[in-house]
N, CA, C and O of each residue as an XYZ file, in Angstrom:
592
protein
N     -62.655   -159.036   -120.035
C     -63.778   -158.158   -119.894
C     -64.417   -158.396   -118.523
O     -64.681   -159.538   -118.145
N     -64.659   -157.331   -117.795
C     -65.330   -157.448   -116.498
C     -66.806   -157.736   -116.745
O     -67.479   -157.003   -117.469
N     -67.298   -158.808   -116.139
C     -68.709   -159.182   -116.302
C     -69.491   -159.074   -115.006
O     -70.710   -159.247   -115.000
N     -68.804   -158.791   -113.911
C     -69.511   -158.640   -112.648
C     -68.622   -158.083   -111.562
O     -67.423   -158.355   -111.512
N     -69.233   -157.295   -110.691
C     -68.548   -156.731   -109.526
C     -69.468   -156.927   -108.328
O     -70.673   -156.691   -108.417
N     -68.898   -157.358   -107.215
C     -69.689   -157.524   -105.999
C     -68.916   -157.039   -104.792
O     -67.694   -157.178   -104.721
N     -69.637   -156.471   -103.846
C     -69.027   -156.011   -102.602
C     -69.976   -156.352   -101.460
O     -71.194   -156.337   -101.635
N     -69.421   -156.658   -100.296
C     -70.262   -156.922    -99.132
C     -69.523   -156.464    -97.878
O     -68.294   -156.486    -97.812
N     -70.303   -156.052    -96.893
C     -69.786   -155.562    -95.623
C     -70.507   -156.302    -94.502
O     -71.734   -156.402    -94.510
N     -69.750   -156.821    -93.540
C     -70.316   -157.601    -92.437
C     -69.914   -156.963    -91.108
O     -68.745   -156.647    -90.889
N     -70.889   -156.779    -90.233
C     -70.660   -156.315    -88.866
C     -70.180   -157.534    -88.068
O     -70.962   -158.451    -87.814
N     -68.915   -157.551    -87.677
C     -68.325   -158.740    -87.048
C     -69.026   -159.117    -85.741
O     -69.369   -160.288    -85.578
N     -69.261   -158.188    -84.793
C     -69.957   -158.593    -83.560
C     -71.351   -159.181    -83.837
O     -71.747   -160.159    -83.202
N     -72.076   -158.601    -84.760
C     -73.401   -159.130    -85.109
C     -73.280   -160.529    -85.708
O     -74.075   -161.415    -85.394
N     -72.272   -160.726    -86.579
C     -72.020   -162.030    -87.183
C     -71.688   -163.064    -86.101
O     -72.180   -164.191    -86.141
N     -70.854   -162.673    -85.136
C     -70.507   -163.580    -84.035
C     -71.749   -163.969    -83.235
O     -71.903   -165.128    -82.851
N     -72.636   -163.002    -82.983
C     -73.883   -163.308    -82.258
C     -74.749   -164.286    -83.052
O     -75.371   -165.175    -82.470
N     -74.793   -164.132    -84.351
C     -75.563   -165.057    -85.200
C     -75.004   -166.468    -85.110
O     -75.760   -167.435    -85.022
N     -73.674   -166.588    -85.133
C     -73.041   -167.911    -85.020
C     -73.317   -168.532    -83.655
O     -73.557   -169.735    -83.558
N     -73.284   -167.714    -82.593
C     -73.549   -168.227    -81.238
C     -75.002   -168.667    -81.100
O     -75.294   -169.677    -80.461
N     -75.906   -167.907    -81.702
C     -77.334   -168.207    -81.616
C     -77.711   -169.422    -82.468
O     -78.604   -170.185    -82.098
N     -77.025   -169.607    -83.618
C     -77.343   -170.688    -84.552
C     -76.045   -171.391    -84.958
O     -75.518   -171.126    -86.038
N     -75.526   -172.279    -84.114
C     -74.237   -172.928    -84.397
C     -74.202   -173.701    -85.718
O     -73.130   -173.881    -86.297
N     -75.363   -174.162    -86.202
C     -75.388   -174.910    -87.469
C     -74.975   -174.057    -88.660
O     -74.663   -174.588    -89.726
N     -74.971   -172.734    -88.486
C     -74.538   -171.866    -89.581
C     -73.113   -172.197    -90.024
O     -72.797   -172.114    -91.211
N     -72.263   -172.567    -89.085
C     -70.880   -172.922    -89.450
C     -70.856   -174.000    -90.515
O     -70.140   -173.879    -91.508
N     -71.643   -175.069    -90.312
C     -71.676   -176.175    -91.272
C     -72.360   -175.791    -92.577
O     -72.000   -176.294    -93.641
N     -73.347   -174.899    -92.500
C     -74.100   -174.518    -93.704
C     -73.360   -173.508    -94.571
O     -73.565   -173.463    -95.784
N     -72.499   -172.694    -93.955
C     -71.860   -171.606    -94.691
C     -70.393   -171.832    -95.041
O     -69.878   -171.227    -95.981
N     -69.714   -172.711    -94.283
C     -68.266   -172.792    -94.425
C     -67.776   -174.219    -94.654
O     -68.396   -175.186    -94.211
N     -66.652   -174.326    -95.354
C     -66.012   -175.619    -95.582
C     -65.309   -176.053    -94.286
O     -65.093   -175.229    -93.397
N     -64.952   -177.338    -94.175
C     -64.246   -177.792    -92.962
C     -62.981   -176.979    -92.666
O     -62.707   -176.681    -91.503
N     -62.216   -176.621    -93.680
C     -60.996   -175.843    -93.448
C     -61.328   -174.447    -92.923
O     -60.628   -173.933    -92.050
N     -62.376   -173.836    -93.441
C     -62.751   -172.494    -93.005
C     -63.267   -172.488    -91.563
O     -63.066   -171.514    -90.838
N     -63.917   -173.548    -91.152
C     -64.521   -173.603    -89.810
C     -63.496   -173.494    -88.687
O     -63.866   -173.254    -87.537
N     -62.231   -173.665    -88.997
C     -61.168   -173.599    -87.990
C     -60.712   -172.165    -87.713
O     -59.924   -171.933    -86.796
N     -61.196   -171.216    -88.489
C     -60.709   -169.837    -88.409
C     -61.407   -169.026    -87.320
O     -62.457   -169.412    -86.807
N     -60.801   -167.902    -86.984
C     -61.372   -166.978    -85.998
C     -62.612   -166.298    -86.590
O     -62.736   -166.182    -87.809
N     -63.528   -165.849    -85.724
C     -64.765   -165.216    -86.213
C     -64.543   -164.048    -87.173
O     -65.300   -163.906    -88.134
N     -63.532   -163.208    -86.947
C     -63.331   -162.079    -87.865
C     -62.945   -162.566    -89.256
O     -63.322   -161.959    -90.259
N     -62.189   -163.670    -89.315
C     -61.833   -164.237    -90.615
C     -63.034   -164.915    -91.265
O     -63.190   -164.865    -92.485
N     -63.883   -165.548    -90.455
C     -65.114   -166.133    -90.988
C     -66.029   -165.049    -91.537
O     -66.648   -165.231    -92.585
N     -66.118   -163.918    -90.833
C     -66.952   -162.815    -91.304
C     -66.455   -162.304    -92.654
O     -67.260   -162.009    -93.537
N     -65.144   -162.196    -92.823
C     -64.585   -161.751    -94.101
C     -64.871   -162.772    -95.202
O     -65.143   -162.393    -96.341
N     -64.812   -164.057    -94.871
C     -65.110   -165.093    -95.862
C     -66.596   -165.116    -96.218
O     -66.961   -165.361    -97.368
N     -67.442   -164.862    -95.232
C     -68.870   -164.743    -95.515
C     -69.103   -163.567    -96.470
O     -69.859   -163.687    -97.435
N     -68.458   -162.441    -96.201
C     -68.575   -161.278    -97.087
C     -68.082   -161.620    -98.489
O     -68.670   -161.183    -99.479
N     -67.007   -162.398    -98.577
C     -66.473   -162.793    -99.887
C     -67.476   -163.631   -100.662
O     -67.649   -163.440   -101.865
N     -68.138   -164.558    -99.980
C     -69.116   -165.422   -100.647
C     -70.319   -164.603   -101.108
O     -70.836   -164.823   -102.204
N     -70.764   -163.666   -100.284
C     -71.866   -162.778   -100.672
C     -71.453   -161.912   -101.861
O     -72.234   -161.736   -102.797
N     -70.247   -161.374   -101.833
C     -69.760   -160.535   -102.931
C     -69.638   -161.341   -104.221
O     -69.908   -160.823   -105.305
N     -69.232   -162.606   -104.110
C     -69.151   -163.468   -105.289
C     -70.533   -163.655   -105.903
O     -70.696   -163.545   -107.118
N     -71.522   -163.938   -105.068
C     -72.894   -164.114   -105.568
C     -73.358   -162.848   -106.282
O     -74.002   -162.929   -107.328
N     -73.040   -161.690   -105.733
C     -73.413   -160.428   -106.376
C     -72.684   -160.259   -107.707
O     -73.284   -159.824   -108.690
N     -71.408   -160.596   -107.747
C     -70.636   -160.475   -108.989
C     -71.171   -161.407   -110.070
O     -71.090   -161.100   -111.259
N     -71.720   -162.554   -109.648
C     -72.282   -163.515   -110.607
C     -73.696   -163.137   -111.039
O     -74.233   -163.720   -111.980
N     -74.289   -162.185   -110.369
C     -75.631   -161.754   -110.732
C     -76.746   -162.559   -110.096
O     -77.904   -162.431   -110.493
N     -76.418   -163.391   -109.112
C     -77.446   -164.152   -108.417
C     -76.912   -165.462   -107.883
O     -75.793   -165.871   -108.195
N     -77.731   -166.116   -107.071
C     -77.275   -167.318   -106.363
C     -77.699   -168.638   -107.006
O     -77.384   -169.706   -106.480
N     -78.406   -168.582   -108.128
C     -78.837   -169.833   -108.757
C     -77.630   -170.685   -109.138
O     -76.736   -170.226   -109.848
N     -77.613   -171.926   -108.660
C     -76.515   -172.844   -108.945
C     -75.291   -172.637   -108.078
O     -74.251   -173.250   -108.318
N     -75.400   -171.780   -107.072
C     -74.266   -171.483   -106.194
C     -74.585   -171.989   -104.792
O     -75.661   -171.716   -104.258
N     -73.656   -172.722   -104.200
C     -73.844   -173.294   -102.866
C     -72.689   -172.863   -101.966
O     -71.522   -172.891   -102.357
N     -73.055   -172.463   -100.748
C     -72.076   -171.909    -99.807
C     -70.846   -172.786    -99.623
O     -69.721   -172.290    -99.678
N     -71.044   -174.085    -99.404
C     -69.899   -174.940    -99.092
C     -69.143   -175.402   -100.340
O     -68.152   -176.125   -100.231
N     -69.604   -174.991   -101.518
C     -68.833   -175.201   -102.748
C     -67.837   -174.060   -102.958
O     -67.014   -174.103   -103.872
N     -67.922   -173.049   -102.109
C     -67.041   -171.881   -102.206
C     -66.130   -171.877   -100.986
O     -66.600   -171.754    -99.855
N     -64.853   -172.010   -101.211
C     -63.884   -171.881   -100.116
C     -62.976   -170.704   -100.426
O     -62.491   -170.560   -101.548
N     -62.752   -169.870    -99.433
C     -61.787   -168.790    -99.571
C     -60.485   -169.312    -98.974
O     -60.373   -169.526    -97.767
N     -59.518   -169.509    -99.843
C     -58.214   -170.033    -99.446
C     -57.181   -168.911    -99.598
O     -57.507   -167.799   -100.013
N     -55.960   -169.222    -99.261
C     -54.888   -168.234    -99.398
C     -53.742   -168.824   -100.194
O     -53.365   -169.980   -100.002
N     -53.190   -168.015   -101.092
C     -51.971   -168.401   -101.784
C     -50.817   -168.294   -100.787
O     -50.982   -167.674    -99.736
N     -49.656   -168.878   -101.083
C     -48.513   -168.769   -100.159
C     -48.176   -167.317    -99.791
O     -47.670   -167.053    -98.701
N     -48.453   -166.395   -100.690
C     -48.183   -164.979   -100.420
C     -49.184   -164.379    -99.442
O     -48.972   -163.282    -98.924
N     -50.293   -165.109    -99.185
C     -51.351   -164.597    -98.325
C     -52.531   -164.043    -99.113
O     -53.577   -163.742    -98.538
N     -52.367   -163.908   -100.416
C     -53.450   -163.384   -101.267
C     -54.652   -164.318   -101.219
O     -54.506   -165.524   -101.421
N     -55.851   -163.768   -100.950
C     -57.039   -164.620   -100.901
C     -57.498   -165.012   -102.309
O     -57.448   -164.214   -103.245
N     -57.944   -166.256   -102.426
C     -58.448   -166.771   -103.704
C     -59.656   -167.658   -103.439
O     -59.804   -168.215   -102.351
N     -60.511   -167.780   -104.435
C     -61.636   -168.703   -104.352
C     -61.192   -170.076   -104.820
O     -60.491   -170.205   -105.824
N     -61.604   -171.104   -104.084
C     -61.458   -172.499   -104.507
C     -62.889   -173.024   -104.642
O     -63.566   -173.272   -103.644
N     -63.337   -173.190   -105.887
C     -64.715   -173.591   -106.145
C     -64.796   -175.069   -106.478
O     -63.908   -175.620   -107.129
N     -65.869   -175.708   -106.027
C     -66.097   -177.120   -106.316
C     -67.561   -177.320   -106.688
O     -68.366   -176.391   -106.617
N     -67.894   -178.545   -107.087
C     -69.275   -178.950   -107.288
C     -70.047   -178.101   -108.277
O     -69.504   -177.595   -109.259
N     -71.341   -177.960   -107.982
C     -72.242   -177.225   -108.867
C     -71.837   -175.763   -109.007
O     -72.044   -175.161   -110.061
N     -71.266   -175.190   -107.958
C     -70.837   -173.794   -108.036
C     -69.743   -173.614   -109.081
O     -69.796   -172.669   -109.868
N     -68.751   -174.504   -109.104
C     -67.684   -174.428   -110.104
C     -68.272   -174.561   -111.509
O     -67.869   -173.844   -112.426
N     -69.224   -175.480   -111.675
C     -69.862   -175.672   -112.981
C     -70.666   -174.442   -113.383
O     -70.652   -174.049   -114.550
N     -71.364   -173.833   -112.435
C     -72.170   -172.640   -112.709
C     -71.281   -171.477   -113.137
O     -71.589   -170.778   -114.102
N     -70.187   -171.272   -112.425
C     -69.266   -170.182   -112.755
C     -68.693   -170.392   -114.157
O     -68.612   -169.450   -114.945
N     -68.298   -171.619   -114.464
C     -67.763   -171.921   -115.794
C     -68.828   -171.715   -116.873
O     -68.539   -171.167   -117.937
N     -70.056   -172.154   -116.597
C     -71.142   -172.008   -117.572
C     -71.466   -170.544   -117.838
O     -71.923   -170.198   -118.928
N     -71.235   -169.691   -116.863
C     -71.481   -168.259   -117.048
C     -70.328   -167.575   -117.755
O     -70.353   -166.362   -117.961
N     -69.312   -168.350   -118.130
C     -68.200   -167.806   -118.898
C     -67.139   -167.094   -118.084
O     -66.244   -166.464   -118.648
N     -67.227   -167.187   -116.762
C     -66.243   -166.498   -115.917
C     -64.919   -167.255   -115.991
O     -64.858   -168.455   -115.722
N     -63.867   -166.536   -116.357
C     -62.546   -167.153   -116.495
C     -61.569   -166.723   -115.413
O     -60.535   -167.364   -115.223
N     -61.880   -165.651   -114.705
C     -61.006   -165.187   -113.621
C     -61.847   -164.433   -112.601
O     -62.810   -163.747   -112.946
N     -61.460   -164.576   -111.332
C     -62.107   -163.838   -110.253
C     -61.028   -163.212   -109.386
O     -60.041   -163.858   -109.034
N     -61.227   -161.966   -109.052
C     -60.281   -161.249   -108.210
C     -60.984   -160.941   -106.899
O     -62.131   -160.495   -106.889
N     -60.285   -161.183   -105.788
C     -60.880   -161.050   -104.462
C     -59.981   -160.217   -103.563
O     -58.768   -160.419   -103.513
N     -60.590   -159.288   -102.860
C     -59.886   -158.525   -101.835
C     -60.711   -158.582   -100.558
O     -61.929   -158.408   -100.589
N     -60.036   -158.828    -99.425
C     -60.683   -158.922    -98.111
C     -60.030   -157.941    -97.155
O     -58.850   -157.617    -97.284
N     -60.822   -157.471    -96.188
C     -60.264   -156.648    -95.122
C     -61.168   -156.730    -93.907
O     -62.377   -156.917    -94.041
N     -60.589   -156.591    -92.721
C     -61.392   -156.465    -91.504
C     -60.675   -155.530    -90.544
O     -59.473   -155.638    -90.301
N     -61.481   -154.592    -89.999
C     -60.959   -153.607    -89.063
C     -62.148   -152.916    -88.402
O     -63.216   -152.797    -89.003
N     -61.958   -152.463    -87.165
C     -62.968   -151.670    -86.449
C     -64.334   -152.355    -86.400
O     -65.369   -151.695    -86.495
N     -64.329   -153.680    -86.252
C     -65.586   -154.402    -86.111
C     -66.312   -154.688    -87.408
O     -67.454   -155.149    -87.389
N     -65.665   -154.420    -88.540
C     -66.281   -154.669    -89.838
C     -65.367   -155.530    -90.696
O     -64.143   -155.433    -90.617
N     -65.984   -156.377    -91.520
C     -65.256   -157.163    -92.510
C     -65.858   -156.849    -93.874
O     -67.076   -156.737    -94.013
N     -65.005   -156.709    -94.868
C     -65.486   -156.396    -96.205
C     -64.792   -157.269    -97.240
O     -63.679   -157.754    -97.034
N     -65.481   -157.451    -98.353
C     -64.913   -158.197    -99.471
C     -65.356   -157.539   -100.764
O     -66.461   -157.005   -100.865
N     -64.478   -157.587   -101.743
C     -64.732   -157.016   -103.065
C     -64.330   -158.066   -104.085
O     -63.233   -158.621   -104.018
N     -65.220   -158.335   -105.032
C     -64.972   -159.361   -106.049
C     -65.184   -158.769   -107.437
O     -66.160   -158.058   -107.679
N     -64.258   -159.070   -108.342
C     -64.405   -158.718   -109.749
C     -64.358   -160.026   -110.530
O     -63.420   -160.810   -110.389
N     -65.382   -160.256   -111.358
C     -65.444   -161.450   -112.206
C     -65.140   -161.038   -113.638
O     -65.665   -160.040   -114.132
N     -64.289   -161.812   -114.298
C     -63.919   -161.538   -115.684
C     -64.279   -162.713   -116.575
O     -64.307   -163.861   -116.130
N     -64.551   -162.417   -117.830
C     -64.775   -163.442   -118.854
C     -63.957   -163.045   -120.072
O     -63.712   -161.862   -120.305
N     -63.535   -164.037   -120.850
C     -62.738   -163.726   -122.037
C     -63.614   -163.322   -123.211
O     -63.131   -162.716   -124.167
N     -64.899   -163.653   -123.146
C     -65.841   -163.264   -124.194
C     -67.097   -162.713   -123.541
O     -67.345   -162.933   -122.355
N     -67.883   -161.999   -124.325
C     -69.122   -161.438   -123.802
C     -70.083   -162.571   -123.444
O     -70.245   -163.508   -124.225
N     -70.721   -162.499   -122.274
C     -71.671   -163.536   -121.886
C     -72.885   -163.558   -122.808
O     -73.254   -162.549   -123.408
N     -73.495   -164.738   -122.905
C     -74.681   -164.924   -123.739
C     -75.942   -164.874   -122.885
O     -75.922   -165.227   -121.706
N     -77.040   -164.430   -123.494
C     -78.312   -164.463   -122.776
C     -78.954   -165.834   -122.976
O     -78.338   -166.713   -123.579
N     -80.164   -166.034   -122.488
C     -80.828   -167.330   -122.528
C     -81.056   -167.832   -123.951
O     -81.144   -169.040   -124.168
N     -81.153   -166.923   -124.929
C     -81.397   -167.343   -126.310
C     -80.108   -167.654   -127.059
O     -80.151   -168.056   -128.222
N     -78.950   -167.470   -126.399
C     -77.676   -167.759   -127.036
C     -77.082   -166.589   -127.797
O     -76.089   -166.756   -128.505
N     -77.668   -165.410   -127.666
C     -77.111   -164.227   -128.311
C     -76.326   -163.424   -127.282
O     -76.598   -163.513   -126.085
N     -75.365   -162.649   -127.739
C     -74.580   -161.874   -126.768
C     -75.471   -160.968   -125.931
O     -76.356   -160.288   -126.451
N     -75.222   -160.971   -124.634
C     -75.977   -160.104   -123.718
C     -75.534   -158.669   -123.960
O     -74.362   -158.410   -124.233
N     -76.455   -157.760   -123.861
C     -76.139   -156.349   -124.063
C     -75.216   -155.866   -122.958
O     -75.356   -156.253   -121.798
N     -74.274   -155.018   -123.334
C     -73.409   -154.424   -122.323
C     -74.207   -153.396   -121.543
O     -75.108   -152.759   -122.090
N     -73.882   -153.230   -120.265
C     -74.602   -152.226   -119.483
C     -74.417   -150.840   -120.093
O     -73.351   -150.521   -120.619
N     -75.439   -150.042   -120.019
C     -75.338   -148.667   -120.503
C     -75.579   -147.725   -119.349
O     -76.262   -148.061   -118.382
N     -75.018   -146.555   -119.461
C     -75.214   -145.555   -118.412
C     -76.573   -144.900   -118.616
O     -76.968   -144.600   -119.743
N     -77.276   -144.684   -117.525
C     -78.558   -143.991   -117.567
C     -78.394   -142.686   -116.817
O     -78.063   -142.674   -115.631
N     -78.625   -141.600   -117.509
C     -78.477   -140.293   -116.887
C     -79.852   -139.738   -116.572
O     -80.728   -139.700   -117.437
N     -80.039   -139.310   -115.339
C     -81.322   -138.741   -114.949
C     -81.272   -137.222   -114.892
O     -82.311   -136.566   -114.825
N     -80.077   -136.667   -114.919
C     -79.946   -135.208   -114.838
C     -79.428   -134.676   -116.163
O     -78.760   -135.384   -116.917
N     -79.746   -133.424   -116.432
C     -79.216   -132.741   -117.595
C     -77.692   -132.746   -117.504
O     -77.156   -132.529   -116.417
N     -76.973   -132.986   -118.603
C     -75.514   -133.054   -118.516
C     -74.856   -131.734   -118.119
O     -73.687   -131.733   -117.734
N     -75.568   -130.615   -118.201
C     -74.974   -129.324   -117.876
C     -75.247   -128.949   -116.414
O     -74.366   -128.411   -115.744
N     -76.455   -129.226   -115.913
C     -76.794   -128.877   -114.535
C     -77.366   -130.084   -113.830
O     -77.976   -130.951   -114.456
N     -77.168   -130.137   -112.526
C     -77.759   -131.236   -111.748
C     -79.197   -130.871   -111.398
O     -79.636   -129.765   -111.713
N     -79.949   -131.775   -110.752
C     -81.361   -131.524   -110.476
C     -81.623   -130.268   -109.629
O     -82.727   -129.724   -109.662
N     -80.633   -129.814   -108.884
C     -80.852   -128.607   -108.080
C     -80.661   -127.340   -108.886
O     -80.937   -126.240   -108.405
N     -80.182   -127.496   -110.133
C     -79.949   -126.338   -110.981
C     -78.532   -125.805   -110.919
O     -78.180   -124.879   -111.649
N     -77.700   -126.399   -110.031
C     -76.318   -125.944   -109.931
C     -75.509   -126.480   -111.094
O     -75.667   -127.640   -111.473
N     -74.631   -125.643   -111.676
C     -73.775   -126.146   -112.764
C     -72.838   -127.220   -112.238
O     -72.414   -127.181   -111.083
N     -72.527   -128.160   -113.083
C     -71.582   -129.224   -112.700
C     -70.163   -128.791   -112.886
O     -69.241   -129.560   -112.613
């Protein structure tokens, strides 16, 4: 069951300027292995970490350097989680995460889908309600009055 989806887009030149202006960001945002990569790859990994936080529904218990974006031998990107972040993801019932990265034309993007084998629980220990669709327009016509 999909329990979260996250997407993020990073302007690579702007990201590079941020790294040049604040070099400590490398240590705060990336693992030692990631710090060796080119800026466009770092921007994609930053987008992946942001997308993961969105897929999890927030950053509580999640730390940047506990999240490493690694590659399988095939080149497929995967998350390698450690520390409190790994514990937080497990506690939220997430059993699988799917990650897609891309960079082109000065932009880097990442898309994350989080899955759980059972419905997540709310703070009281009862199953959390599944999201419902909210319709603001009449199902026959849109707000402008045009038929759909």
